[in-house]
Every structure is written in C-alpha cells, then in structure tokens.
C-alpha cells in the first residue's frame, strides 16, 4: 500500500506541474529575473521541472516493475527537429558578426528548447487519458480567464485606441501576456477546440449548458479582438468541425443556422466601415507591406540559406527609414516572409514540409476510425488544431514559441489516446 501511494503521489505531482505549465504557457513575458542578464518565463521553468520529475519517475519505472515505452511516432517526430537544426545552422554562415550571439541563442532556445519541451515532451507526458482530461479542464479555465480579461479590456481599455477591442490586461503595470489583440486570439483559437472536445464529452451532464456558455464566451472574445487573423482561423476551424460533425445533415444545419452567416456578414460590414478605416489598421497594413518588401530584399541577398535565424528583427530595427516611418519592428507578420529572410528557400521548404508531415500523420490516424467510434472527434480535433496554427502562422508569426508548440504537442497526445480506442475497435 505504501509503494502504491508513493506512485500515486508522484503521478499527481507530474499532473499538477503539467497543469501549471498549461495555465502559464501563453504568458511568455511573465519572467523570473536573476541579475541583469537572466530572465526566464515561469512556464519554461515549470516545464523543465516537469521534465526532471517525469524522467526521474519513468526512468525508475523502466528498470522496475512496470514497462516504459516511447511511442514510435515521438521518435519519428525527432526528424523534423534535426532538419530545423540543420537549416538554422546553415543560416549562421551569413550572420553579421555583431548578431552572431543573438542568432545562436535564438537557434538553441526557440528552435531546440521549445520543440523538445513543449512539443515532444508534452505529447509524451500528456498521452495519459486521465491526465489529458485534467489538462482539458485547465485549458477551459484558462480560456475563460483570457476571455474575461479580453471583455474587461474591451469595456475599459488600458491603452488608448481609436476603436475598442479585446486585448490582454496588465498586471501591476506589466504585460506578462503582451498587449496585442492578436496574442489573445492566437491562444484562444486552439483553446476553443480542446474546450469543444471537453464539452462534447460531458454533453449529457446537467452542467453542460454552462460549459456551452463558456465556449460561446471564448468565441465571442475572439470576435471582440478584431484580429483579422483570429477571425479567419476561427471561422475555418468552426466550419471544418461543423461540416464533419453534421456530415450529411450539413445542408439542414445551414438552413437552421443561416442567421449565423448574416451575423458574420454584418460584423464584416461593420469592420470594414469602421475599424478597417482607422489609422490603427491602415498604418498596420502599410507597416506589413514595408516588412514584406524588406524581407524580399533580404531574401535576394541570400536566397538559399538566408541571413541568419532570429535576425530579422535585429536587421530591420537598424533600418533608419523603416524605424522613422513605422517605429521599432516587433515581429514579421507571416512565417513565410520571416523564413525567406532568415533561412532562405531551405528554411521555407523544411518548415512547411514539417507541418505537412504533421497533418499527414494526424489525417492518416483519423481516417482509420469508423463513423460509430466517438473517439474520431478527438482525432479530428487534433487535425484542426494543427490546421489552425498553420494558418495563424502564415499571417502572424508566433512560430518557435510555446503558443504554437504546446497545442501541437497536445494534438499528438490526443492522437495517441484515440489510438487506444482504435485498437479496441479493430
């Protein structure tokens, strides 16, 4: 009994740390500071602790009474990391000397660390069904919290703007989540999908109406962000989900909920008549075009291996003409334009091949499910999560960050869990 209690205690500790990582992963500017040079997001510290505790437990497990196996797919997912490392390393040949350390740090931290810990490791440790549902409750709670934060900022904006929108709020005069409306939409479009799966699982419960209400709250908050990328990704995700969920009844679904299309068209009309005409949006469009021009010029200088991974922002910030016109650049809007400038054709091919490979694996898994197997919805959500993140990165760059890799890791964990029920079916 004592040994069993100890094992349960260790597993609860692993689950608790994992839930804390999930709750903090979007807050990538919530730092632990040490001295002048070291600042690490708390989520990163927790995911490192999670890795240490988990590996200590599972490694002991491997030589003990239980078996310890790593999914073959997790090992195969190491291959894209190898190619990401190679293209990043090749790009270092063209880095300006004063930017070498910045590029090397970006290479090992944003390529290596986030891929290994937030993608590979998360999909391994979250592949327990019981643990995954606990994580789902954390994601749902996080989505409600972010939505509440967005609603408050929409009603009482902290930063003066020409048009009210849902944005992250400050904590004690700091912005641990950032201040952009796009950042809020980026996390919610993935959280909404995992939350839908949670609602689907508990749809027979008495409190399911409250879960549906919370889900609608999240969707409404994405709309209030007025993030063009967020809107596009959200509607594509919901369209795919609705089309497959209703399948043969999709036409009747359209007839029943035709008013949703009217609401969407009305929102778009309001957007283009009001918000799209503000200086905030028009200046943003001009800045994006200027960024694309700059990326294209950098691409022409080194078309094959780029100018150095993680250097785009450093290079553009030294362009006095761009800075004079638009201010300091925060990040390139669109992974394609960032990649062609930093890693050239090879970087673009590797990144998009990686995403295509992920989709291939997930779609292949989904097609093995029969229409009567309820876990096909878990397999489907895994696909839509990756589709949503791919589209989001095409228009707004958050790649090589926890906001992209953790949802992808959870999508693969969901695939592994669903495969257990596929084997039972077969």
GROMACS .gro file of C-alpha atoms in nm:
model
  426
    1UNK     CA    1   0.000   0.000   0.000
    2UNK     CA    2   0.281   0.240   0.086
    3UNK     CA    3   0.450   0.187  -0.251
    4UNK     CA    4   0.122   0.236  -0.439
    5UNK     CA    5   0.052   0.558  -0.250
    6UNK     CA    6   0.402   0.683  -0.332
    7UNK     CA    7   0.348   0.610  -0.702
    8UNK     CA    8   0.011   0.787  -0.698
    9UNK     CA    9   0.171   1.082  -0.523
   10UNK     CA   10   0.441   1.111  -0.789
   11UNK     CA   11   0.185   1.088  -1.069
   12UNK     CA   12  -0.027   1.358  -0.903
   13UNK     CA   13   0.283   1.576  -0.880
   14UNK     CA   14   0.353   1.526  -1.251
   15UNK     CA   15  -0.008   1.609  -1.337
   16UNK     CA   16  -0.004   1.915  -1.111
   17UNK     CA   17   0.312   2.057  -1.269
   18UNK     CA   18   0.177   1.984  -1.616
   19UNK     CA   19  -0.146   2.170  -1.536
   20UNK     CA   20   0.059   2.466  -1.411
   21UNK     CA   21   0.256   2.467  -1.739
   22UNK     CA   22  -0.070   2.465  -1.937
   23UNK     CA   23  -0.213   2.751  -1.732
   24UNK     CA   24   0.100   2.965  -1.780
   25UNK     CA   25   0.213   2.878  -2.134
   26UNK     CA   26   0.058   3.185  -2.305
   27UNK     CA   27   0.222   3.422  -2.055
   28UNK     CA   28   0.561   3.418  -2.222
   29UNK     CA   29   0.651   3.761  -2.085
   30UNK     CA   30   0.593   3.656  -1.723
   31UNK     CA   31   0.960   3.625  -1.629
   32UNK     CA   32   1.173   3.505  -1.343
   33UNK     CA   33   1.462   3.751  -1.333
   34UNK     CA   34   1.805   3.681  -1.193
   35UNK     CA   35   2.055   3.962  -1.210
   36UNK     CA   36   2.078   4.173  -1.524
   37UNK     CA   37   2.121   3.900  -1.782
   38UNK     CA   38   1.893   3.609  -1.691
   39UNK     CA   39   1.517   3.619  -1.744
   40UNK     CA   40   1.318   3.302  -1.798
   41UNK     CA   41   0.940   3.268  -1.840
   42UNK     CA   42   0.790   3.085  -1.542
   43UNK     CA   43   0.623   2.839  -1.779
   44UNK     CA   44   0.969   2.743  -1.909
   45UNK     CA   45   1.097   2.684  -1.556
   46UNK     CA   46   0.797   2.467  -1.480
   47UNK     CA   47   0.829   2.262  -1.800
   48UNK     CA   48   1.196   2.196  -1.714
   49UNK     CA   49   1.089   2.087  -1.365
   50UNK     CA   50   0.821   1.869  -1.522
   51UNK     CA   51   1.082   1.702  -1.742
   52UNK     CA   52   1.313   1.635  -1.448
   53UNK     CA   53   1.038   1.489  -1.226
   54UNK     CA   54   0.882   1.286  -1.508
   55UNK     CA   55   1.208   1.140  -1.635
   56UNK     CA   56   1.314   1.053  -1.280
   57UNK     CA   57   0.988   0.865  -1.231
   58UNK     CA   58   0.959   0.695  -1.571
   59UNK     CA   59   1.329   0.603  -1.587
   60UNK     CA   60   1.299   0.431  -1.250
   61UNK     CA   61   0.982   0.271  -1.379
   62UNK     CA   62   1.175   0.133  -1.676
   63UNK     CA   63   1.402  -0.079  -1.459
   64UNK     CA   64   1.133  -0.155  -1.203
   65UNK     CA   65   0.810  -0.347  -1.216
   66UNK     CA   66   0.639  -0.159  -1.500
   67UNK     CA   67   0.731  -0.129  -1.864
   68UNK     CA   68   0.844   0.201  -2.009
   69UNK     CA   69   0.799   0.267  -2.379
   70UNK     CA   70   0.819   0.570  -2.602
   71UNK     CA   71   0.583   0.586  -2.896
   72UNK     CA   72   0.747   0.523  -3.231
   73UNK     CA   73   0.578   0.838  -3.361
   74UNK     CA   74   0.750   1.050  -3.094
   75UNK     CA   75   1.085   0.918  -3.215
   76UNK     CA   76   0.987   0.994  -3.575
   77UNK     CA   77   0.898   1.348  -3.468
   78UNK     CA   78   1.266   1.397  -3.385
   79UNK     CA   79   1.342   1.402  -3.759
   80UNK     CA   80   1.185   1.745  -3.826
   81UNK     CA   81   1.387   1.883  -3.533
   82UNK     CA   82   1.705   1.757  -3.699
   83UNK     CA   83   1.623   1.941  -4.020
   84UNK     CA   84   1.525   2.255  -3.829
   85UNK     CA   85   1.864   2.245  -3.659
   86UNK     CA   86   2.046   2.194  -3.988
   87UNK     CA   87   1.876   2.483  -4.169
   88UNK     CA   88   1.931   2.706  -3.864
   89UNK     CA   89   2.298   2.611  -3.854
   90UNK     CA   90   2.346   2.678  -4.227
   91UNK     CA   91   2.191   3.023  -4.191
   92UNK     CA   92   2.458   3.114  -3.934
   93UNK     CA   93   2.714   3.137  -4.216
   94UNK     CA   94   2.558   3.465  -4.330
   95UNK     CA   95   2.501   3.625  -3.989
   96UNK     CA   96   2.660   3.962  -3.927
   97UNK     CA   97   2.935   3.924  -3.662
   98UNK     CA   98   2.761   4.154  -3.412
   99UNK     CA   99   2.443   3.944  -3.440
  100UNK     CA  100   2.602   3.602  -3.410
  101UNK     CA  101   2.530   3.550  -3.039
  102UNK     CA  102   2.169   3.668  -3.083
  103UNK     CA  103   2.122   3.422  -3.366
  104UNK     CA  104   2.286   3.132  -3.182
  105UNK     CA  105   2.068   3.196  -2.874
  106UNK     CA  106   1.756   3.205  -3.092
  107UNK     CA  107   1.869   2.884  -3.261
  108UNK     CA  108   1.909   2.673  -2.946
  109UNK     CA  109   1.628   2.828  -2.742
  110UNK     CA  110   1.344   2.896  -2.985
  111UNK     CA  111   1.418   2.605  -3.215
  112UNK     CA  112   1.561   2.341  -2.983
  113UNK     CA  113   1.415   2.414  -2.640
  114UNK     CA  114   1.056   2.484  -2.742
  115UNK     CA  115   1.037   2.194  -2.985
  116UNK     CA  116   1.181   1.944  -2.737
  117UNK     CA  117   0.997   2.054  -2.423
  118UNK     CA  118   0.666   2.196  -2.548
  119UNK     CA  119   0.613   1.961  -2.842
  120UNK     CA  120   0.798   1.631  -2.797
  121UNK     CA  121   0.789   1.612  -2.420
  122UNK     CA  122   0.434   1.743  -2.380
  123UNK     CA  123   0.295   1.486  -2.623
  124UNK     CA  124   0.470   1.213  -2.424
  125UNK     CA  125   0.365   1.315  -2.073
  126UNK     CA  126   0.010   1.420  -2.172
  127UNK     CA  127  -0.073   1.095  -2.351
  128UNK     CA  128  -0.243   0.951  -2.041
  129UNK     CA  129  -0.620   0.979  -2.091
  130UNK     CA  130  -0.693   1.075  -1.730
  131UNK     CA  131  -0.417   1.333  -1.735
  132UNK     CA  132  -0.535   1.474  -2.068
  133UNK     CA  133  -0.887   1.542  -1.940
  134UNK     CA  134  -0.744   1.722  -1.638
  135UNK     CA  135  -0.537   1.932  -1.877
  136UNK     CA  136  -0.853   1.998  -2.078
  137UNK     CA  137  -1.023   2.142  -1.771
  138UNK     CA  138  -0.719   2.365  -1.718
  139UNK     CA  139  -0.736   2.481  -2.080
  140UNK     CA  140  -1.107   2.552  -2.046
  141UNK     CA  141  -1.044   2.754  -1.729
  142UNK     CA  142  -0.760   2.937  -1.899
  143UNK     CA  143  -0.987   3.018  -2.193
  144UNK     CA  144  -1.250   3.163  -1.956
  145UNK     CA  145  -0.984   3.370  -1.778
  146UNK     CA  146  -0.841   3.505  -2.104
  147UNK     CA  147  -1.192   3.580  -2.231
  148UNK     CA  148  -1.279   3.766  -1.912
  149UNK     CA  149  -0.956   3.964  -1.946
  150UNK     CA  150  -1.048   4.045  -2.306
  151UNK     CA  151  -1.402   4.153  -2.213
  152UNK     CA  152  -1.276   4.385  -1.938
  153UNK     CA  153  -1.021   4.541  -2.173
  154UNK     CA  154  -1.291   4.586  -2.437
  155UNK     CA  155  -1.514   4.777  -2.196
  156UNK     CA  156  -1.237   4.963  -2.013
  157UNK     CA  157  -0.930   4.970  -2.242
  158UNK     CA  158  -0.599   5.032  -2.067
  159UNK     CA  159  -0.424   5.153  -2.381
  160UNK     CA  160  -0.598   5.442  -2.562
  161UNK     CA  161  -0.708   5.324  -2.907
  162UNK     CA  162  -0.928   5.458  -3.182
  163UNK     CA  163  -1.152   5.152  -3.155
  164UNK     CA  164  -1.234   4.931  -2.857
  165UNK     CA  165  -1.106   4.574  -2.885
  166UNK     CA  166  -1.033   4.281  -2.658
  167UNK     CA  167  -0.667   4.283  -2.557
  168UNK     CA  168  -0.459   4.136  -2.271
  169UNK     CA  169  -0.455   4.331  -1.945
  170UNK     CA  170  -0.157   4.445  -1.744
  171UNK     CA  171  -0.063   4.301  -1.405
  172UNK     CA  172   0.090   4.557  -1.171
  173UNK     CA  173   0.181   4.778  -1.469
  174UNK     CA  174   0.343   4.486  -1.654
  175UNK     CA  175   0.208   4.293  -1.954
  176UNK     CA  176   0.302   3.926  -1.891
  177UNK     CA  177   0.084   3.825  -2.186
  178UNK     CA  178   0.187   4.112  -2.412
  179UNK     CA  179  -0.051   4.386  -2.518
  180UNK     CA  180  -0.154   4.291  -2.873
  181UNK     CA  181  -0.505   4.174  -2.958
  182UNK     CA  182  -0.351   3.915  -3.192
  183UNK     CA  183  -0.180   3.745  -2.896
  184UNK     CA  184  -0.515   3.692  -2.727
  185UNK     CA  185  -0.671   3.543  -3.040
  186UNK     CA  186  -0.369   3.319  -3.105
  187UNK     CA  187  -0.417   3.118  -2.785
  188UNK     CA  188  -0.797   3.117  -2.785
  189UNK     CA  189  -0.833   2.963  -3.133
  190UNK     CA  190  -0.660   2.648  -3.004
  191UNK     CA  191  -0.814   2.652  -2.656
  192UNK     CA  192  -1.164   2.670  -2.811
  193UNK     CA  193  -1.106   2.342  -2.996
  194UNK     CA  194  -0.987   2.150  -2.690
  195UNK     CA  195  -1.275   2.306  -2.491
  196UNK     CA  196  -1.526   2.187  -2.753
  197UNK     CA  197  -1.397   1.833  -2.709
  198UNK     CA  198  -1.443   1.867  -2.333
  199UNK     CA  199  -1.799   1.995  -2.383
  200UNK     CA  200  -1.869   1.706  -2.622
  201UNK     CA  201  -1.753   1.457  -2.362
  202UNK     CA  202  -1.976   1.599  -2.088
  203UNK     CA  203  -2.273   1.695  -2.304
  204UNK     CA  204  -2.504   1.463  -2.110
  205UNK     CA  205  -2.419   1.621  -1.776
  206UNK     CA  206  -2.651   1.869  -1.608
  207UNK     CA  207  -2.384   2.141  -1.615
  208UNK     CA  208  -2.323   2.103  -1.991
  209UNK     CA  209  -2.522   2.421  -2.064
  210UNK     CA  210  -2.274   2.617  -1.854
  211UNK     CA  211  -1.988   2.459  -2.049
  212UNK     CA  212  -2.152   2.559  -2.377
  213UNK     CA  213  -2.198   2.912  -2.243
  214UNK     CA  214  -1.830   2.933  -2.156
  215UNK     CA  215  -1.738   2.807  -2.502
  216UNK     CA  216  -1.960   3.074  -2.661
  217UNK     CA  217  -1.791   3.332  -2.436
  218UNK     CA  218  -1.449   3.234  -2.575
  219UNK     CA  219  -1.573   3.253  -2.935
  220UNK     CA  220  -1.727   3.593  -2.869
  221UNK     CA  221  -1.399   3.718  -2.721
  222UNK     CA  222  -1.209   3.617  -3.036
  223UNK     CA  223  -1.458   3.826  -3.233
  224UNK     CA  224  -1.405   4.120  -2.996
  225UNK     CA  225  -1.029   4.109  -3.051
  226UNK     CA  226  -1.095   4.232  -3.408
  227UNK     CA  227  -0.790   4.026  -3.504
  228UNK     CA  228  -0.825   3.958  -3.876
  229UNK     CA  229  -0.606   3.651  -3.845
  230UNK     CA  230  -0.801   3.532  -3.540
  231UNK     CA  231  -1.133   3.573  -3.721
  232UNK     CA  232  -1.015   3.384  -4.029
  233UNK     CA  233  -0.866   3.095  -3.830
  234UNK     CA  234  -1.168   3.070  -3.600
  235UNK     CA  235  -1.420   3.051  -3.885
  236UNK     CA  236  -1.213   2.798  -4.079
  237UNK     CA  237  -1.182   2.579  -3.768
  238UNK     CA  238  -1.553   2.600  -3.687
  239UNK     CA  239  -1.652   2.540  -4.050
  240UNK     CA  240  -1.441   2.223  -4.072
  241UNK     CA  241  -1.575   2.099  -3.739
  242UNK     CA  242  -1.939   2.175  -3.825
  243UNK     CA  243  -1.913   2.027  -4.176
  244UNK     CA  244  -1.775   1.696  -4.049
  245UNK     CA  245  -1.984   1.683  -3.731
  246UNK     CA  246  -2.313   1.726  -3.916
  247UNK     CA  247  -2.187   1.543  -4.225
  248UNK     CA  248  -2.498   1.451  -4.426
  249UNK     CA  249  -2.713   1.693  -4.225
  250UNK     CA  250  -2.486   1.988  -4.308
  251UNK     CA  251  -2.737   2.139  -4.552
  252UNK     CA  252  -3.012   2.123  -4.289
  253UNK     CA  253  -2.768   2.272  -4.040
  254UNK     CA  254  -2.706   2.565  -4.276
  255UNK     CA  255  -3.083   2.615  -4.316
  256UNK     CA  256  -3.131   2.603  -3.940
  257UNK     CA  257  -2.846   2.837  -3.851
  258UNK     CA  258  -2.849   3.062  -4.158
  259UNK     CA  259  -2.864   3.362  -3.928
  260UNK     CA  260  -2.505   3.295  -3.821
  261UNK     CA  261  -2.396   3.381  -4.176
  262UNK     CA  262  -2.594   3.704  -4.155
  263UNK     CA  263  -2.420   3.791  -3.829
  264UNK     CA  264  -2.079   3.722  -3.983
  265UNK     CA  265  -2.156   3.940  -4.285
  266UNK     CA  266  -2.285   4.216  -4.055
  267UNK     CA  267  -1.967   4.201  -3.846
  268UNK     CA  268  -1.753   4.217  -4.159
  269UNK     CA  269  -1.952   4.514  -4.286
  270UNK     CA  270  -1.912   4.693  -3.952
  271UNK     CA  271  -1.544   4.610  -3.952
  272UNK     CA  272  -1.476   4.750  -4.299
  273UNK     CA  273  -1.690   5.059  -4.244
  274UNK     CA  274  -1.545   5.147  -3.904
  275UNK     CA  275  -1.238   4.969  -3.767
  276UNK     CA  276  -1.073   4.897  -4.104
  277UNK     CA  277  -1.076   5.269  -4.186
  278UNK     CA  278  -0.900   5.379  -3.868
  279UNK     CA  279  -0.540   5.494  -3.871
  280UNK     CA  280  -0.457   5.199  -3.642
  281UNK     CA  281  -0.546   4.948  -3.917
  282UNK     CA  282  -0.428   5.144  -4.222
  283UNK     CA  283  -0.090   5.213  -4.063
  284UNK     CA  284  -0.066   4.844  -3.968
  285UNK     CA  285  -0.131   4.747  -4.331
  286UNK     CA  286   0.137   4.989  -4.451
  287UNK     CA  287   0.383   4.850  -4.196
  288UNK     CA  288   0.312   4.494  -4.309
  289UNK     CA  289   0.375   4.582  -4.672
  290UNK     CA  290   0.700   4.754  -4.576
  291UNK     CA  291   0.802   4.444  -4.379
  292UNK     CA  292   0.732   4.221  -4.680
  293UNK     CA  293   0.942   4.446  -4.903
  294UNK     CA  294   1.227   4.432  -4.652
  295UNK     CA  295   1.206   4.053  -4.626
  296UNK     CA  296   1.212   4.020  -5.003
  297UNK     CA  297   1.523   4.238  -5.031
  298UNK     CA  298   1.695   4.030  -4.762
  299UNK     CA  299   1.591   3.712  -4.941
  300UNK     CA  300   1.752   3.833  -5.264
  301UNK     CA  301   2.081   3.883  -5.080
  302UNK     CA  302   2.098   3.519  -4.960
  303UNK     CA  303   1.816   3.323  -5.122
  304UNK     CA  304   1.919   2.970  -5.029
  305UNK     CA  305   2.018   2.973  -4.660
  306UNK     CA  306   1.907   3.320  -4.551
  307UNK     CA  307   2.067   3.592  -4.341
  308UNK     CA  308   2.064   3.409  -4.009
  309UNK     CA  309   1.797   3.257  -3.791
  310UNK     CA  310   1.639   3.502  -3.548
  311UNK     CA  311   1.799   3.809  -3.707
  312UNK     CA  312   1.509   3.965  -3.897
  313UNK     CA  313   1.404   4.195  -3.617
  314UNK     CA  314   1.764   4.295  -3.545
  315UNK     CA  315   1.831   4.382  -3.909
  316UNK     CA  316   1.511   4.579  -3.964
  317UNK     CA  317   1.550   4.770  -3.636
  318UNK     CA  318   1.871   4.914  -3.781
  319UNK     CA  319   1.692   5.037  -4.095
  320UNK     CA  320   1.658   5.408  -4.016
  321UNK     CA  321   1.400   5.461  -4.291
  322UNK     CA  322   1.169   5.188  -4.162
  323UNK     CA  323   1.209   5.295  -3.798
  324UNK     CA  324   1.144   5.659  -3.886
  325UNK     CA  325   0.824   5.569  -4.071
  326UNK     CA  326   0.681   5.290  -3.851
  327UNK     CA  327   0.885   5.271  -3.531
  328UNK     CA  328   1.075   4.970  -3.398
  329UNK     CA  329   0.954   4.643  -3.556
  330UNK     CA  330   0.806   4.390  -3.314
  331UNK     CA  331   0.795   4.088  -3.544
  332UNK     CA  332   0.735   3.998  -3.905
  333UNK     CA  333   0.369   3.924  -3.981
  334UNK     CA  334   0.376   3.591  -4.156
  335UNK     CA  335   0.606   3.294  -4.115
  336UNK     CA  336   0.678   3.277  -4.490
  337UNK     CA  337   0.827   3.626  -4.500
  338UNK     CA  338   1.026   3.570  -4.184
  339UNK     CA  339   1.166   3.240  -4.308
  340UNK     CA  340   1.274   3.361  -4.653
  341UNK     CA  341   1.469   3.645  -4.490
  342UNK     CA  342   1.628   3.439  -4.212
  343UNK     CA  343   1.668   3.088  -4.355
  344UNK     CA  344   1.601   3.120  -4.726
  345UNK     CA  345   1.448   2.858  -4.952
  346UNK     CA  346   1.581   2.569  -4.742
  347UNK     CA  347   1.417   2.705  -4.429
  348UNK     CA  348   1.085   2.753  -4.604
  349UNK     CA  349   1.089   2.400  -4.750
  350UNK     CA  350   1.179   2.240  -4.417
  351UNK     CA  351   0.920   2.431  -4.213
  352UNK     CA  352   0.628   2.369  -4.448
  353UNK     CA  353   0.734   2.007  -4.505
  354UNK     CA  354   0.729   1.960  -4.128
  355UNK     CA  355   0.376   2.098  -4.099
  356UNK     CA  356   0.261   1.888  -4.396
  357UNK     CA  357   0.410   1.579  -4.229
  358UNK     CA  358   0.226   1.650  -3.903
  359UNK     CA  359  -0.103   1.685  -4.091
  360UNK     CA  360  -0.037   1.366  -4.288
  361UNK     CA  361   0.018   1.166  -3.967
  362UNK     CA  362  -0.293   1.306  -3.798
  363UNK     CA  363  -0.519   1.269  -4.103
  364UNK     CA  364  -0.400   0.912  -4.158
  365UNK     CA  365  -0.493   0.836  -3.798
  366UNK     CA  366  -0.837   0.998  -3.833
  367UNK     CA  367  -0.925   0.802  -4.148
  368UNK     CA  368  -0.886   0.474  -3.959
  369UNK     CA  369  -1.185   0.550  -3.735
  370UNK     CA  370  -1.533   0.427  -3.812
  371UNK     CA  371  -1.828   0.668  -3.805
  372UNK     CA  372  -1.959   0.500  -3.490
  373UNK     CA  373  -1.639   0.545  -3.290
  374UNK     CA  374  -1.681   0.855  -3.066
  375UNK     CA  375  -1.304   0.898  -3.044
  376UNK     CA  376  -1.295   1.005  -3.407
  377UNK     CA  377  -1.379   1.352  -3.272
  378UNK     CA  378  -1.061   1.355  -3.068
  379UNK     CA  379  -0.866   1.253  -3.377
  380UNK     CA  380  -1.042   1.527  -3.576
  381UNK     CA  381  -0.975   1.800  -3.319
  382UNK     CA  382  -0.605   1.709  -3.333
  383UNK     CA  383  -0.607   1.779  -3.708
  384UNK     CA  384  -0.797   2.108  -3.680
  385UNK     CA  385  -0.560   2.235  -3.408
  386UNK     CA  386  -0.264   2.193  -3.645
  387UNK     CA  387  -0.457   2.345  -3.938
  388UNK     CA  388  -0.549   2.645  -3.723
  389UNK     CA  389  -0.193   2.703  -3.607
  390UNK     CA  390  -0.057   2.665  -3.960
  391UNK     CA  391  -0.297   2.931  -4.094
  392UNK     CA  392  -0.230   3.159  -3.799
  393UNK     CA  393   0.146   3.146  -3.857
  394UNK     CA  394   0.101   3.223  -4.226
  395UNK     CA  395  -0.047   3.560  -4.130
  396UNK     CA  396   0.101   3.632  -3.788
  397UNK     CA  397   0.429   3.496  -3.662
  398UNK     CA  398   0.444   3.313  -3.331
  399UNK     CA  399   0.631   3.008  -3.455
  400UNK     CA  400   0.913   2.871  -3.243
  401UNK     CA  401   0.711   2.966  -2.932
  402UNK     CA  402   0.510   2.779  -2.670
  403UNK     CA  403   0.186   2.925  -2.809
  404UNK     CA  404   0.230   2.712  -3.118
  405UNK     CA  405   0.422   2.409  -2.994
  406UNK     CA  406   0.216   2.323  -2.683
  407UNK     CA  407  -0.117   2.295  -2.875
  408UNK     CA  408   0.062   2.083  -3.136
  409UNK     CA  409   0.205   1.863  -2.862
  410UNK     CA  410  -0.141   1.819  -2.709
  411UNK     CA  411  -0.280   1.737  -3.054
  412UNK     CA  412  -0.037   1.447  -3.088
  413UNK     CA  413  -0.110   1.335  -2.730
  414UNK     CA  414  -0.477   1.329  -2.828
  415UNK     CA  415  -0.389   1.116  -3.128
  416UNK     CA  416  -0.207   0.861  -2.909
  417UNK     CA  417  -0.504   0.842  -2.670
  418UNK     CA  418  -0.751   0.795  -2.955
  419UNK     CA  419  -0.539   0.511  -3.096
  420UNK     CA  420  -0.608   0.306  -2.781
  421UNK     CA  421  -0.978   0.307  -2.872
  422UNK     CA  422  -0.895   0.240  -3.236
  423UNK     CA  423  -0.712  -0.077  -3.134
  424UNK     CA  424  -1.016  -0.184  -2.930
  425UNK     CA  425  -1.237  -0.123  -3.233
  426UNK     CA  426  -1.015  -0.337  -3.453
   0.00000   0.00000   0.00000
